[in-house]
Coordinates of C-alpha atoms in Angstrom, one line a residue:
Chain A
M1 CA -191.8 6.4 -101.3
N2 CA -192.2 4.5 -98.3
I3 CA -191.6 4.0 -94.6
Y4 CA -188.3 3.0 -95.4
S5 CA -187.2 5.5 -97.8
V6 CA -188.2 8.2 -95.4
A7 CA -186.5 6.5 -92.2
Y8 CA -183.2 6.5 -94.6
K9 CA -183.2 10.3 -95.1
N10 CA -183.7 11.6 -91.6
L11 CA -181.5 10.1 -90.9
L12 CA -179.7 12.1 -92.6
R13 CA -180.5 15.4 -91.4
K14 CA -178.3 15.6 -88.9
K15 CA -175.4 13.8 -90.7
T16 CA -172.8 14.2 -87.5
R17 CA -174.9 13.3 -85.2
A18 CA -176.5 10.4 -86.9
A19 CA -172.9 9.8 -88.1
L20 CA -171.3 9.9 -84.2
T21 CA -173.8 7.6 -82.8
A22 CA -172.8 5.0 -85.6
G23 CA -169.9 5.5 -84.4
G24 CA -170.4 4.8 -80.2
I25 CA -172.4 1.6 -82.7
A26 CA -169.6 0.5 -84.4
L27 CA -166.6 1.0 -81.5
S28 CA -169.4 -1.6 -79.5
A29 CA -169.4 -4.5 -82.3
W30 CA -165.5 -3.5 -82.6
V31 CA -164.9 -4.8 -79.4
L32 CA -168.0 -7.4 -79.0
A33 CA -166.7 -9.1 -82.2
T34 CA -162.8 -9.0 -81.1
L35 CA -163.1 -10.9 -77.7
L36 CA -165.9 -12.6 -79.3
G37 CA -163.1 -13.9 -82.1
F38 CA -160.6 -14.2 -78.6
N39 CA -162.3 -16.8 -76.3
R40 CA -163.1 -18.8 -80.3
G41 CA -159.7 -18.3 -81.2
Y42 CA -157.9 -18.7 -78.1
E43 CA -160.0 -22.4 -77.0
N44 CA -158.1 -23.4 -80.9
G45 CA -154.9 -22.2 -80.4
L46 CA -154.2 -24.4 -77.1
N47 CA -155.8 -27.1 -78.3
R48 CA -154.0 -27.4 -81.2
D49 CA -150.7 -26.2 -79.5
I50 CA -152.1 -29.2 -77.0
D51 CA -152.6 -31.7 -80.0
N52 CA -149.6 -30.9 -81.7
M53 CA -147.4 -31.9 -78.8
G54 CA -147.4 -36.3 -79.3
F55 CA -148.8 -37.4 -76.5
Q56 CA -151.7 -36.7 -74.0
V57 CA -149.3 -36.9 -70.3
L58 CA -146.2 -35.6 -69.5
L59 CA -144.4 -36.7 -66.2
T60 CA -142.1 -34.8 -64.6
A61 CA -140.1 -33.9 -61.2
K62 CA -142.7 -32.8 -58.3
G63 CA -142.7 -29.1 -58.6
C64 CA -145.4 -26.8 -59.0
P65 CA -147.9 -27.7 -61.3
Y66 CA -147.6 -24.4 -62.9
E67 CA -144.3 -24.4 -63.4
A68 CA -145.1 -28.3 -65.4
A69 CA -147.2 -26.3 -67.7
T70 CA -144.8 -24.0 -69.1
L71 CA -142.7 -26.6 -69.7
M72 CA -144.5 -28.3 -71.0
L73 CA -145.7 -25.1 -73.6
K74 CA -142.9 -23.1 -73.4
G75 CA -140.1 -24.6 -72.5
G76 CA -138.5 -23.1 -69.1
T77 CA -135.8 -23.9 -67.0
G78 CA -135.8 -23.9 -63.3
L79 CA -135.8 -27.2 -63.7
R80 CA -136.3 -31.0 -61.5
Y81 CA -135.4 -34.2 -62.2
M82 CA -136.9 -38.1 -62.3
P83 CA -135.0 -41.0 -63.1
E84 CA -134.5 -41.9 -66.9
S85 CA -135.9 -45.7 -65.1
V86 CA -139.2 -44.1 -65.6
V87 CA -139.6 -44.9 -68.4
K88 CA -139.6 -48.4 -68.5
T89 CA -141.9 -48.5 -65.9
V90 CA -143.9 -46.5 -67.7
Y91 CA -144.3 -47.9 -70.8
L92 CA -145.1 -52.1 -68.8
N93 CA -148.6 -50.6 -68.2
P94 CA -150.8 -51.7 -70.8
E95 CA -152.5 -48.5 -71.8
V96 CA -149.1 -46.6 -72.7
E97 CA -148.8 -46.7 -76.3
K98 CA -145.6 -44.9 -76.7
V99 CA -143.6 -43.0 -74.4
T100 CA -141.0 -40.9 -75.0
P101 CA -138.0 -39.2 -72.8
M102 CA -136.9 -35.8 -72.1
L103 CA -134.1 -33.5 -70.9
M104 CA -133.4 -30.0 -70.8
Q105 CA -131.0 -28.2 -70.3
G106 CA -130.6 -24.1 -70.2
V107 CA -127.6 -22.2 -70.1
F108 CA -126.7 -18.3 -70.7
D109 CA -126.0 -17.3 -73.4
P110 CA -123.8 -13.3 -73.4
N111 CA -124.5 -13.3 -77.7
K112 CA -128.8 -13.8 -77.7
G113 CA -130.2 -9.9 -78.0
E114 CA -128.4 -7.0 -76.2
N115 CA -127.9 -8.1 -73.1
G116 CA -127.7 -12.1 -73.2
A117 CA -131.0 -14.6 -72.3
I118 CA -131.4 -18.4 -71.9
A119 CA -130.8 -20.4 -74.9
A120 CA -133.1 -24.1 -73.9
Y121 CA -132.3 -27.5 -75.5
L122 CA -134.1 -30.2 -75.9
G123 CA -133.4 -33.8 -76.1
V124 CA -134.7 -36.1 -77.3
D125 CA -134.8 -39.6 -77.9
A126 CA -133.7 -40.2 -82.1
L127 CA -136.0 -43.0 -82.4
T128 CA -139.3 -42.6 -80.6
F129 CA -139.8 -38.2 -80.5
P130 CA -139.9 -38.6 -84.2
A131 CA -142.6 -41.2 -84.6
M132 CA -144.7 -39.0 -82.6
K133 CA -143.7 -35.4 -83.4
G134 CA -145.3 -36.8 -87.1
Y135 CA -146.8 -33.4 -87.6
L136 CA -142.8 -32.7 -87.9
E137 CA -141.7 -32.0 -91.4
F138 CA -138.2 -31.1 -92.8
K139 CA -137.0 -28.1 -94.6
Q140 CA -133.4 -29.5 -94.8
G141 CA -131.7 -32.6 -93.3
G142 CA -132.9 -34.2 -91.0
W143 CA -134.0 -35.7 -87.6
F144 CA -129.7 -37.3 -86.0
K145 CA -129.6 -41.5 -86.1
D146 CA -127.1 -41.9 -82.9
N147 CA -128.9 -40.6 -79.7
N148 CA -124.9 -39.9 -79.1
A149 CA -124.4 -37.9 -81.4
Y150 CA -123.1 -34.3 -80.7
E151 CA -125.4 -33.1 -83.2
A152 CA -128.5 -30.5 -83.1
V153 CA -132.2 -30.3 -85.6
M154 CA -133.2 -26.9 -85.0
G155 CA -136.7 -25.2 -85.5
F156 CA -137.9 -23.2 -88.0
E157 CA -137.8 -19.9 -85.6
A158 CA -134.5 -20.9 -84.2
A159 CA -132.7 -21.7 -87.1
E160 CA -133.4 -17.9 -88.4
L161 CA -132.2 -16.6 -85.5
E162 CA -129.1 -18.4 -85.4
Q163 CA -128.2 -18.0 -89.0
R164 CA -127.9 -21.7 -89.5
E165 CA -128.4 -23.9 -91.9
V166 CA -127.5 -27.8 -91.9
G167 CA -123.8 -28.6 -92.1
D168 CA -123.6 -25.2 -89.9
K169 CA -121.7 -25.8 -85.8
L170 CA -123.0 -24.3 -83.9
L171 CA -122.0 -23.6 -80.2
I172 CA -123.5 -24.2 -76.6
P173 CA -121.6 -21.5 -74.3
G174 CA -120.3 -22.1 -71.6
V175 CA -119.7 -25.9 -71.8
D176 CA -117.9 -25.2 -75.1
K177 CA -119.7 -28.1 -77.5
E178 CA -120.3 -27.9 -81.1
L179 CA -122.9 -29.6 -82.7
A180 CA -123.5 -30.0 -86.1
V181 CA -126.9 -29.0 -87.5
T182 CA -127.8 -32.2 -89.5
G183 CA -131.7 -31.0 -90.2
I184 CA -133.9 -27.8 -90.2
L185 CA -137.5 -27.6 -89.9
K186 CA -140.2 -26.1 -91.9
R187 CA -142.8 -23.5 -89.7
S188 CA -145.1 -25.1 -88.3
G189 CA -146.7 -22.6 -86.1
T190 CA -146.3 -24.2 -82.8
Q191 CA -143.7 -24.2 -79.8
D192 CA -141.5 -26.2 -81.8
D193 CA -140.2 -23.6 -84.5
G194 CA -137.6 -21.8 -81.6
T195 CA -136.8 -25.1 -80.0
I196 CA -133.2 -27.0 -80.6
F197 CA -133.1 -31.1 -80.2
L198 CA -130.4 -32.4 -79.6
P199 CA -130.0 -37.2 -79.3
I200 CA -131.2 -37.1 -75.4
G201 CA -128.0 -39.0 -75.1
A202 CA -125.6 -35.7 -75.8
V203 CA -127.1 -33.6 -74.4
Q204 CA -127.3 -35.6 -70.4
K205 CA -123.5 -36.2 -71.5
I206 CA -123.0 -32.7 -72.3
F207 CA -124.6 -30.8 -69.2
G208 CA -123.4 -33.9 -66.5
K209 CA -127.0 -35.3 -66.3
Q210 CA -126.7 -38.9 -66.8
G211 CA -129.6 -40.8 -66.1
K212 CA -131.5 -38.1 -65.8
L213 CA -134.9 -36.8 -67.2
T214 CA -137.4 -33.3 -66.8
G215 CA -139.9 -35.1 -69.0
L216 CA -141.7 -38.7 -70.0
G217 CA -144.6 -37.4 -73.1
I218 CA -146.7 -40.3 -72.7
K219 CA -149.5 -41.7 -75.9
V220 CA -151.9 -43.8 -74.7
R221 CA -153.7 -46.4 -76.3
K222 CA -157.2 -44.3 -77.9
D223 CA -159.1 -47.0 -75.8
A224 CA -157.5 -46.6 -72.7
D225 CA -159.3 -45.4 -68.9
M226 CA -157.7 -41.7 -68.7
A227 CA -158.8 -41.6 -65.1
A228 CA -157.6 -45.3 -64.2
F229 CA -153.9 -44.6 -65.7
E230 CA -153.2 -41.0 -63.7
N231 CA -154.6 -42.9 -60.7
K232 CA -151.9 -45.6 -61.7
L233 CA -149.6 -42.8 -62.4
Y234 CA -150.0 -40.7 -59.5
D235 CA -149.3 -43.6 -57.1
L236 CA -145.2 -43.1 -58.4
P237 CA -142.4 -41.7 -56.6
D238 CA -141.1 -38.2 -56.9
V239 CA -143.3 -38.2 -60.6
Q240 CA -146.0 -35.5 -61.0
V241 CA -148.6 -36.4 -63.3
V242 CA -149.6 -33.1 -65.9
S243 CA -152.8 -34.8 -68.3
M244 CA -152.8 -32.2 -71.4
A245 CA -156.7 -31.7 -69.9
Q246 CA -155.7 -31.0 -67.3
V247 CA -153.3 -28.2 -68.6
K248 CA -156.3 -26.9 -70.5
T249 CA -158.6 -27.0 -68.0
T250 CA -155.8 -25.1 -65.9
I251 CA -155.0 -22.3 -67.6
M252 CA -158.6 -22.3 -69.3
N253 CA -160.0 -21.0 -66.1
L254 CA -157.2 -18.9 -66.0
V255 CA -158.0 -17.1 -69.3
N256 CA -162.2 -17.7 -68.5
S257 CA -161.7 -15.7 -65.2
A258 CA -159.7 -12.3 -67.2
R259 CA -163.3 -13.4 -69.9
V260 CA -165.6 -12.7 -67.7
I261 CA -164.3 -8.9 -66.8
V262 CA -163.7 -8.8 -70.2
L263 CA -166.7 -9.6 -71.4
G264 CA -168.2 -7.4 -68.1
I265 CA -165.9 -4.5 -70.1
A266 CA -168.2 -4.9 -73.5
V267 CA -171.4 -5.9 -72.8
I268 CA -170.4 -1.5 -70.5
A269 CA -170.1 -1.2 -73.3
V270 CA -172.5 -2.1 -75.8
I271 CA -175.2 -0.4 -72.9
I272 CA -173.0 3.0 -73.6
A273 CA -174.2 2.5 -77.2
M274 CA -177.0 2.1 -76.7
A275 CA -177.9 4.9 -74.3
G276 CA -176.8 6.6 -77.7
V277 CA -178.9 5.6 -79.9
I278 CA -181.8 5.9 -76.9
N279 CA -180.6 10.0 -77.1
T280 CA -179.9 10.3 -80.4
I281 CA -183.6 9.6 -81.5
L282 CA -185.6 10.9 -78.1
M283 CA -183.9 14.4 -79.2
S284 CA -184.7 13.5 -82.8
V285 CA -188.3 12.9 -82.6
M286 CA -188.8 16.4 -79.7
E287 CA -187.3 18.1 -82.6
R288 CA -189.9 16.5 -84.5
Y289 CA -192.0 16.6 -82.5
A290 CA -194.5 19.2 -84.5
E291 CA -193.8 17.7 -88.0
I292 CA -194.7 13.5 -86.5
G293 CA -197.8 15.8 -85.2
I294 CA -198.4 17.2 -89.0
L295 CA -197.4 13.6 -90.7
K296 CA -199.9 12.6 -87.7
S297 CA -202.6 15.4 -89.4
M298 CA -201.6 13.9 -93.1
G299 CA -203.3 10.9 -92.6
A300 CA -200.1 8.5 -90.7
M301 CA -201.1 5.8 -87.6
P302 CA -199.3 6.2 -84.2
L303 CA -198.0 2.4 -85.4
D304 CA -196.9 3.8 -89.2
I305 CA -194.8 6.4 -87.3
F306 CA -193.4 3.9 -84.3
K307 CA -192.5 1.7 -87.9
M308 CA -190.5 4.6 -89.2
I309 CA -188.8 5.8 -85.7
W310 CA -187.6 2.4 -85.2
A311 CA -186.5 1.8 -88.8
E312 CA -184.8 4.7 -88.3
T313 CA -183.0 2.9 -84.8
A314 CA -182.2 -0.7 -87.0
M315 CA -180.4 2.1 -89.7
L316 CA -178.0 3.3 -87.4
C317 CA -177.3 0.2 -85.7
S318 CA -177.2 -2.4 -88.7
V319 CA -174.7 0.4 -89.9
G320 CA -172.8 0.8 -86.4
G321 CA -173.1 -3.0 -86.7
A322 CA -172.0 -4.1 -89.8
G323 CA -169.0 -1.0 -89.3
G324 CA -167.5 -3.2 -85.9
I325 CA -167.4 -5.9 -87.4
F326 CA -165.5 -4.4 -90.5
L327 CA -162.8 -2.8 -88.4
S328 CA -162.9 -5.6 -86.3
F329 CA -161.4 -7.8 -89.2
L330 CA -158.9 -4.7 -90.4
T331 CA -157.5 -4.1 -86.2
A332 CA -157.4 -8.5 -85.6
R333 CA -153.4 -8.3 -85.9
V334 CA -152.9 -5.3 -84.2
S335 CA -155.4 -6.3 -81.3
E336 CA -153.8 -9.9 -81.9
S337 CA -150.3 -8.6 -81.0
A338 CA -151.7 -6.6 -77.9
V339 CA -153.3 -9.2 -76.2
R340 CA -150.1 -11.6 -76.8
Y341 CA -148.2 -8.9 -75.4
F342 CA -150.1 -8.3 -72.0
L343 CA -150.4 -12.2 -71.4
P344 CA -148.3 -13.9 -69.8
Y345 CA -148.4 -17.8 -71.7
A346 CA -150.8 -16.7 -75.5
P347 CA -150.6 -20.5 -78.2
N348 CA -149.6 -19.6 -81.4
G349 CA -151.7 -19.4 -85.0
A350 CA -154.3 -16.8 -84.6
L351 CA -155.7 -16.1 -81.3
I352 CA -158.2 -13.9 -82.1
A353 CA -160.8 -16.3 -84.6
L354 CA -163.8 -14.1 -86.3
D355 CA -165.8 -16.4 -88.4
W356 CA -169.9 -15.6 -89.6
R357 CA -171.0 -16.9 -86.6
I358 CA -169.3 -14.3 -84.7
C359 CA -169.5 -11.5 -86.7
L360 CA -173.7 -12.6 -87.4
F361 CA -174.1 -13.4 -83.1
A362 CA -172.4 -9.6 -82.7
F363 CA -174.2 -7.6 -85.5
L364 CA -177.5 -9.5 -84.6
L365 CA -177.1 -8.1 -80.4
I366 CA -176.2 -5.3 -81.9
V367 CA -178.8 -4.6 -83.6
V368 CA -181.5 -6.3 -81.3
G369 CA -179.8 -4.4 -78.3
G370 CA -180.6 -1.5 -80.4
L371 CA -183.9 -2.3 -81.4
L372 CA -185.1 -2.2 -78.0
S373 CA -183.4 0.8 -77.1
G374 CA -185.3 2.9 -79.9
V375 CA -189.1 0.9 -78.2
Y376 CA -189.3 4.2 -76.2
P377 CA -188.2 6.4 -78.4
A378 CA -190.5 5.6 -81.5
W379 CA -193.5 4.8 -78.9
R380 CA -193.5 8.4 -77.4
A381 CA -193.4 9.1 -81.2
A382 CA -196.1 7.3 -81.8
R383 CA -197.9 9.1 -78.7
V384 CA -198.1 12.5 -80.3
R385 CA -201.2 14.2 -81.0
P386 CA -202.0 16.0 -83.8
L387 CA -203.7 18.4 -81.9
E388 CA -200.7 18.7 -80.1
A389 CA -198.2 19.4 -82.5
I390 CA -200.4 22.2 -83.8
R391 CA -200.6 23.6 -81.1
I392 CA -198.0 24.5 -81.0
E393 CA -196.8 25.2 -84.4
G394 CA -199.2 27.7 -83.7
E395 CA -198.0 29.1 -80.6
Q396 CA -194.4 29.1 -82.1
Chain B
M1 CA -225.3 22.3 -105.2
M2 CA -225.7 19.2 -101.7
P3 CA -223.6 21.3 -99.2
T4 CA -220.2 19.6 -98.8
M5 CA -220.0 21.0 -95.7
S6 CA -222.6 21.5 -92.7
A7 CA -221.7 22.3 -89.2
K8 CA -224.4 22.5 -87.0
D9 CA -224.7 24.0 -82.8
L10 CA -221.0 22.7 -83.2
S11 CA -219.6 23.3 -79.3
K12 CA -216.5 22.7 -78.1
I13 CA -215.8 22.9 -74.1
Y14 CA -211.9 22.6 -73.1
R15 CA -211.6 22.8 -68.5
R16 CA -208.8 24.2 -67.5
G17 CA -208.7 23.7 -63.9
S18 CA -212.3 24.0 -61.9
E19 CA -212.5 26.3 -64.8
E20 CA -215.4 25.7 -68.3
V21 CA -213.4 27.1 -71.3
R22 CA -216.3 27.8 -73.6
A23 CA -213.8 27.2 -77.2
L24 CA -217.0 27.0 -79.6
D25 CA -220.6 28.2 -78.6
G26 CA -222.8 26.4 -81.5
V27 CA -221.2 27.1 -84.4
S28 CA -223.5 27.0 -87.6
F29 CA -221.8 26.9 -90.9
E30 CA -222.3 25.1 -94.3
A31 CA -220.0 25.2 -97.7
R32 CA -220.7 23.5 -100.6
S33 CA -217.8 22.4 -103.1
G34 CA -216.2 24.6 -105.2
E35 CA -216.8 27.0 -102.6
M36 CA -213.8 28.8 -100.6
A37 CA -214.3 30.2 -97.3
A38 CA -212.7 31.4 -94.7
V39 CA -213.1 31.6 -91.0
I40 CA -211.3 34.9 -89.2
G41 CA -211.4 36.3 -86.3
P42 CA -209.1 37.9 -83.5
S43 CA -206.9 35.8 -81.4
G44 CA -208.4 32.7 -79.2
S45 CA -211.9 33.3 -81.1
G46 CA -212.0 30.0 -81.8
K47 CA -210.9 29.8 -85.5
T48 CA -208.1 27.2 -85.1
T49 CA -210.3 24.7 -82.7
L50 CA -213.4 25.1 -85.5
L51 CA -210.9 24.0 -88.3
N52 CA -209.6 21.6 -85.8
I53 CA -213.6 19.7 -85.4
I54 CA -214.1 20.1 -89.2
G55 CA -210.8 18.4 -90.1
C56 CA -211.7 15.4 -87.5
L57 CA -208.0 16.2 -85.6
D58 CA -211.1 17.3 -82.8
N59 CA -214.0 16.3 -81.2
P60 CA -216.7 18.4 -80.7
T61 CA -218.6 18.5 -77.0
A62 CA -222.0 18.7 -78.7
G63 CA -223.2 19.3 -82.0
T64 CA -222.8 17.2 -85.0
L65 CA -220.8 17.8 -88.8
S66 CA -221.6 16.4 -91.9
V67 CA -218.9 16.0 -95.5
G68 CA -220.2 14.6 -98.4
G69 CA -223.5 13.7 -96.7
E70 CA -221.9 11.5 -94.3
E71 CA -222.3 12.1 -90.5
I72 CA -219.0 12.1 -89.0
F73 CA -220.0 13.5 -86.2
G74 CA -223.4 14.1 -83.9
G75 CA -224.6 12.2 -81.0
R76 CA -223.1 8.9 -80.9
K77 CA -219.9 8.4 -78.7
E78 CA -216.5 10.5 -79.2
L79 CA -214.5 8.8 -82.2
S80 CA -211.5 7.4 -81.4
E81 CA -208.3 8.5 -82.9
K82 CA -208.2 6.1 -85.6
E83 CA -211.5 6.2 -86.3
L84 CA -210.0 10.1 -86.8
T85 CA -207.8 9.1 -88.3
F86 CA -209.3 7.5 -91.2
I87 CA -211.5 10.2 -91.9
R88 CA -209.1 11.5 -92.1
R89 CA -207.6 10.2 -94.9
R90 CA -210.9 10.2 -97.0
I91 CA -211.7 13.8 -97.2
F92 CA -209.5 16.0 -95.9
G93 CA -206.3 18.0 -97.2
Y94 CA -204.0 19.7 -94.8
V95 CA -201.6 23.3 -95.4
F96 CA -200.0 24.6 -92.6
Q97 CA -199.1 28.5 -92.0
K98 CA -195.1 26.6 -91.5
F99 CA -195.6 24.3 -94.5
Y100 CA -193.9 21.0 -92.7
L101 CA -191.5 20.2 -95.2
I102 CA -188.2 17.2 -94.7
P103 CA -185.8 18.9 -95.4
T104 CA -183.5 15.8 -96.6
L105 CA -186.2 14.7 -99.4
T106 CA -187.1 16.1 -102.7
V107 CA -190.0 17.7 -103.9
R108 CA -191.8 15.3 -105.4
E109 CA -190.6 13.1 -102.3
N110 CA -192.1 15.5 -100.3
I111 CA -195.7 15.3 -102.1
M112 CA -195.8 11.8 -101.8
L113 CA -195.3 11.6 -98.6
P114 CA -198.2 10.4 -97.4
S115 CA -199.2 7.8 -99.7
A116 CA -195.9 6.7 -97.8
F117 CA -198.2 6.0 -94.9
Y118 CA -201.8 4.6 -97.0
K119 CA -202.7 4.6 -99.9
S120 CA -205.9 6.6 -100.9
S121 CA -209.2 5.0 -101.5
A122 CA -210.0 8.0 -103.5
G123 CA -207.4 7.3 -105.4
A124 CA -203.5 9.5 -106.2
K125 CA -203.0 12.4 -108.2
S126 CA -200.2 11.6 -110.3
P127 CA -197.0 13.9 -108.8
D128 CA -195.9 15.2 -111.9
D129 CA -199.4 16.4 -112.6
V130 CA -200.4 18.5 -109.3
M131 CA -196.9 20.0 -109.5
K132 CA -197.7 21.1 -113.7
L133 CA -201.1 22.8 -111.9
L134 CA -198.7 23.7 -109.0
G135 CA -196.2 25.5 -111.6
I136 CA -193.3 23.6 -109.8
D137 CA -192.4 21.0 -111.9
K138 CA -189.7 21.9 -112.7
R139 CA -188.7 21.9 -109.3
A140 CA -189.4 18.1 -108.5
G141 CA -185.6 17.3 -108.1
H142 CA -185.1 20.0 -105.5
L143 CA -184.7 20.3 -101.9
P144 CA -187.4 22.4 -99.9
G145 CA -183.8 24.7 -99.2
E146 CA -183.2 25.5 -102.7
L147 CA -186.7 27.2 -103.1
S148 CA -188.7 30.5 -102.0
G149 CA -191.3 30.6 -99.7
G150 CA -194.0 30.9 -101.9
E151 CA -192.8 27.5 -103.5
M152 CA -192.5 26.3 -100.8
Q153 CA -196.0 26.5 -99.4
R154 CA -197.1 25.4 -103.2
V155 CA -195.3 21.6 -102.4
A156 CA -197.6 21.9 -98.9
I157 CA -200.8 22.5 -101.5
A158 CA -199.5 19.9 -103.9
R159 CA -199.1 17.6 -100.4
A160 CA -202.4 17.9 -99.4
L161 CA -203.9 16.9 -102.6
I162 CA -201.7 14.3 -104.4
N163 CA -204.5 11.8 -101.9
S164 CA -207.6 13.7 -104.2
P165 CA -208.8 15.4 -100.8
K166 CA -212.6 16.5 -100.9
V167 CA -211.8 19.2 -98.2
I168 CA -208.7 21.2 -97.9
L169 CA -208.5 22.8 -95.1
A170 CA -205.6 25.6 -94.9
D171 CA -204.4 27.5 -91.7
E172 CA -203.0 30.6 -92.4
P173 CA -201.6 29.7 -95.2
T174 CA -199.5 32.6 -96.1
G175 CA -199.0 34.1 -93.0
S176 CA -195.2 33.2 -93.9
L177 CA -195.6 34.9 -97.5
D178 CA -194.9 37.9 -98.4
S179 CA -198.4 40.1 -100.6
R180 CA -197.3 38.9 -103.9
R181 CA -196.5 35.4 -102.6
T182 CA -199.7 35.6 -100.6
G183 CA -201.8 36.8 -103.6
E184 CA -199.8 34.3 -106.0
I185 CA -201.4 30.7 -103.2
K186 CA -204.6 32.6 -102.9
E187 CA -205.4 31.9 -107.3
I188 CA -203.5 28.2 -106.0
L189 CA -206.8 28.0 -103.8
R190 CA -209.6 29.5 -105.3
E191 CA -208.8 27.1 -108.6
L192 CA -209.3 24.2 -106.4
A193 CA -211.8 25.4 -105.6
T194 CA -213.0 25.7 -109.4
Q195 CA -211.8 22.4 -109.7
G196 CA -214.6 21.1 -106.8
M197 CA -213.0 20.8 -103.9
T198 CA -213.8 23.3 -100.9
V199 CA -211.1 25.0 -99.3
V200 CA -211.4 26.3 -96.4
M201 CA -208.6 28.7 -94.4
V202 CA -208.4 30.4 -91.3
T203 CA -206.7 33.9 -91.5
H204 CA -206.2 36.6 -90.3
N205 CA -205.1 38.4 -93.6
L206 CA -208.1 40.5 -95.3
E207 CA -207.3 40.2 -98.4
L208 CA -207.6 36.3 -98.8
A209 CA -210.8 36.9 -97.0
K210 CA -211.7 39.3 -99.4
A211 CA -211.3 36.8 -102.1
A212 CA -213.3 33.8 -100.8
D213 CA -216.7 32.9 -101.7
R214 CA -218.1 32.4 -97.7
V215 CA -216.0 34.4 -94.7
I216 CA -217.5 33.0 -91.6
E217 CA -216.4 35.7 -88.6
L218 CA -215.8 34.3 -85.2
R219 CA -215.8 35.9 -81.9
D220 CA -215.5 34.6 -78.4
G221 CA -216.2 31.1 -80.0
K222 CA -219.6 32.2 -81.8
V223 CA -220.7 33.1 -85.9
V224 CA -221.5 37.3 -85.8

């Protein structure tokens, strides 16, 4: 028999009240852990997406930088063009290790979805693009060998959606050109899964865009001075330079603004839960006023009573905190779907990355917050004078 | 026999605004080991104030109190809350009219409750022995809600006994019980006194008072 077992049994007196308070704490722990997991997951995902692009700088025709960022990450189709000669100009820079030209085209496909949708085709160089995207593996077949062949390589999801296999034909609507599918990629967890790759020369020919590009991916040498190199690129006429660092900063700035608001909500949720803890424990102390006085008359010191009440608070917060973190694991996929629905851009992979550090941090924050909330009720209980308690007993 | 408890000229004066209330006025008495003393008197006569002072829950304004030859109050400064608590731990066991058992603790756990806060210097009794003495050993695993009023008071007495006190102080110990249970509790208190403890009880119950070896009747804060 010790103070902590007495505290535990005290919590069992009003089970519903204790459960509701622990539930409130669990909800705030769930919000906190999920948001911290989202912070981590989003940043990891963004870094992963950017690393998987295979290049650190993208040149596009001058235009809106956000459009350019979208072009890089999602395959937008509101397109401007730059001359193909820019490939040679850029490649002559000593900082450049590799370049790969790209031409993206989109056509309206009336058979896509219920009401039709834009079908996007990314024209890539058969030699340089596969070298930059070393992580891409084939489920079937392989890359096209000729930049002018009417062939296609389909991302995993694109192939599933179109129900195509190697050797099948793929019709580009509107231009009525048939392509032979030469390869189906394995799932990569990137935007490439939904992309249909064509030889760049074929895309230029089919869509009448000879000598034009929508993008140029640049892989920079490891020892290169990125800032100096980017400054050089800014001098090129009619092109826009988008570095991965810029893209990441731009997106993270947007996400950070939302994150501050959402974390503010999480803090409010924690504060409300802690107010609930104060209310519950204080109410419990007031109900047991006489009994606490009797315990003191039996020899309990103020510190003993403080410890007992504080232990009740700690147990309530620990159970609620642990429950909330468990809940955040259980609902991570559902939360992720909801976040994806509301965000204009969400990177691939797990958006809510919960690990032991996040769980421990959320748990400790809840428990420490709870313990701070429990100080006042515990102090009030410790100050109960046995004589007053006995007097109250006599009056009742 | 050496008196266990000796009170001389105990006074307690409260201030109520500008008014001075003399709750105890020069109360003196003795109670020996093995003796059962009853404090009786009408409401407001100072019974509970006397019990609070001799039970070290409050300091007297004047007078002396010694227990087992040890002077507790007497001419010195007021004792602090901490000092009073240490004395209570060593000397007293308390029994209250409303039992104050914790409803989620079993009989055994309620009896052992004081040991959750401190270890008695006199040595704690075995809860099994105490339960057997009070005839509640078969109820060890029950919760207070499953007991009768008489059984609950036995548990409260057992809780008071667990740390081997020299003095049992009981405030209206039969106030919530019917006459049959009152008789049972009377016998138990008598048995405790026979075992060498001093039992001091405040009561309105004349039957219980008649069973006492010594009756201290108070009126307006004075012994009559």
